[in-house]
Amino acid sequence: MTGRNQTIVSEFLLMGLPIESEHQNLFYVLFLAMYITTVLGNLLILVLICLDPHLHTPMYLFLSNLSFSDLCFSSVTMPKLMQNMQSQDPSIPYAGCLTQMYFFLFFGDLEDFLLVAMAYDRYVAICFPLHYTAIMGPRLCLFLVVLPWILTTSHAMLHTLLMARLHFCEDNVIPHFFCDLSALLKLSCSDTRVNELVIFFVGGLIIVIPFLLIIMSYARIVSSILKVPSAKGICKAFSTCGSHLTVVSLFYGTIIGLYLCPSANNSTVKETVMSMMYTVVTPMLNPFIYSLRNRDMKGALKRVFCRKKIHFSL
Ligand SMILES: *[C@@H]1O[C@H](CO)[C@@H](O)[C@H](O)[C@H]1NC(C)=O
């Protein structure tokens, strides 16, 4: 290869989505609406849980952490995507690209680990209802939130540092709408074997271990219900776990679809569409999945807003 190490790439060009130019505006409006929905929905959950003391239980504290992480996760990619759709200059500086990659990995993993904490919380609530408050004390809750932060910081840092050692030659066009780890690796003109190994092993662990833990919690929940089968018990378990299970399926469904069912042709388009699913659609749906059919959340909404009205009239 000629030109090795001679030109140092100082910026990348994000090619964005494979959308024809006459549809750009339509998609811009669509993404803007989705982003605003994501921000407002997750902010509403954060505010409700913060203001309503009835919701200061482990389950809702984890949920507010999940909303926070959803909010940040879609803010890592969406504003830049929308800015690029409107401007003629799709460039992103080298440092900006690595920063985006860091936070993308960080909040993506955080969501993954928080789903495990929530599954464990449901497992304790259903299998040990009498000891629930004793087991899920403030210390364990804090641990289940702090541990994900430590793990994700080190995981995202590891990939970012490994990426910073690579050289990029003249090719700086990223066929994606954000600085994706694997898209950047394909552009590099250095040896990327170490990076690929780390992605394979550490990335595999980060996806597989939480997934197995979640499956184990649910297996225990199902077996404990089947031991004493009663319509009431099944209903109760379903109402407490249903929304969590929906979010887990959405999250892992897209990841499994993306990484375990590779298709040879049209893979860039498929990858982009699937990434769209978990960067935009999942964070947008989470608040609705949790709050629409949830009596506690509706009660909180009423309490918080009624209190506001009283303040207002005083
Ligand atoms: C996250 O969870 C912790 C521990 O349960 C809680 O103290 C904290 O307020 C939560 N953070 C947010 C942003 O909701």
Coordinates of N, CA and C and ligand atoms in Angstrom, one line a residue, residues 46 58 60-62 64-65 68 138 141-142 145, ligand 1:
L46 N -37.6 10.4 34.6 CA -36.6 10.9 35.6 C -37.3 11.8 36.6
P58 N -36.2 0.2 44.9 CA -35.1 -0.2 44.0 C -35.5 -0.3 42.5
Y60 N -37.7 1.3 40.7 CA -37.8 2.5 40.0 C -36.5 3.3 40.0
L61 N -35.6 3.1 41.0 CA -34.3 3.8 40.9 C -33.5 3.2 39.8
F62 N -33.6 1.9 39.6 CA -32.9 1.3 38.4 C -33.6 1.8 37.1
S64 N -34.9 4.7 36.7 CA -34.5 6.1 36.4 C -33.1 6.1 35.9
N65 N -32.3 5.2 36.4 CA -30.9 5.0 35.8 C -31.0 4.6 34.4
F68 N -31.9 7.6 32.3 CA -30.8 8.5 32.1 C -29.9 7.9 31.0
P138 N -30.2 -0.3 50.5 CA -29.5 0.8 49.8 C -28.1 0.4 49.3
C141 N -28.2 -1.8 46.2 CA -28.7 -1.1 45.1 C -27.6 -0.2 44.6
L142 N -26.9 0.5 45.5 CA -25.8 1.4 45.1 C -24.7 0.6 44.4
V145 N -25.5 -0.3 40.9 CA -25.4 0.8 39.9 C -24.0 1.2 39.7
Ligands
LIG1 C1 -29.5 5.4 40.2 O1 -29.6 4.4 41.2 C2 -29.0 4.8 42.5 C3 -29.0 3.6 43.4 O2 -30.2 2.9 43.5 C4 -29.8 6.0 43.0 O3 -29.3 6.4 44.2 C5 -29.7 7.1 42.0 O4 -30.5 8.2 42.4 C6 -30.1 6.7 40.6 N1 -29.8 7.7 39.6 C7 -30.6 8.3 38.8 C8 -30.1 9.3 37.8 O5 -31.8 8.0 38.8

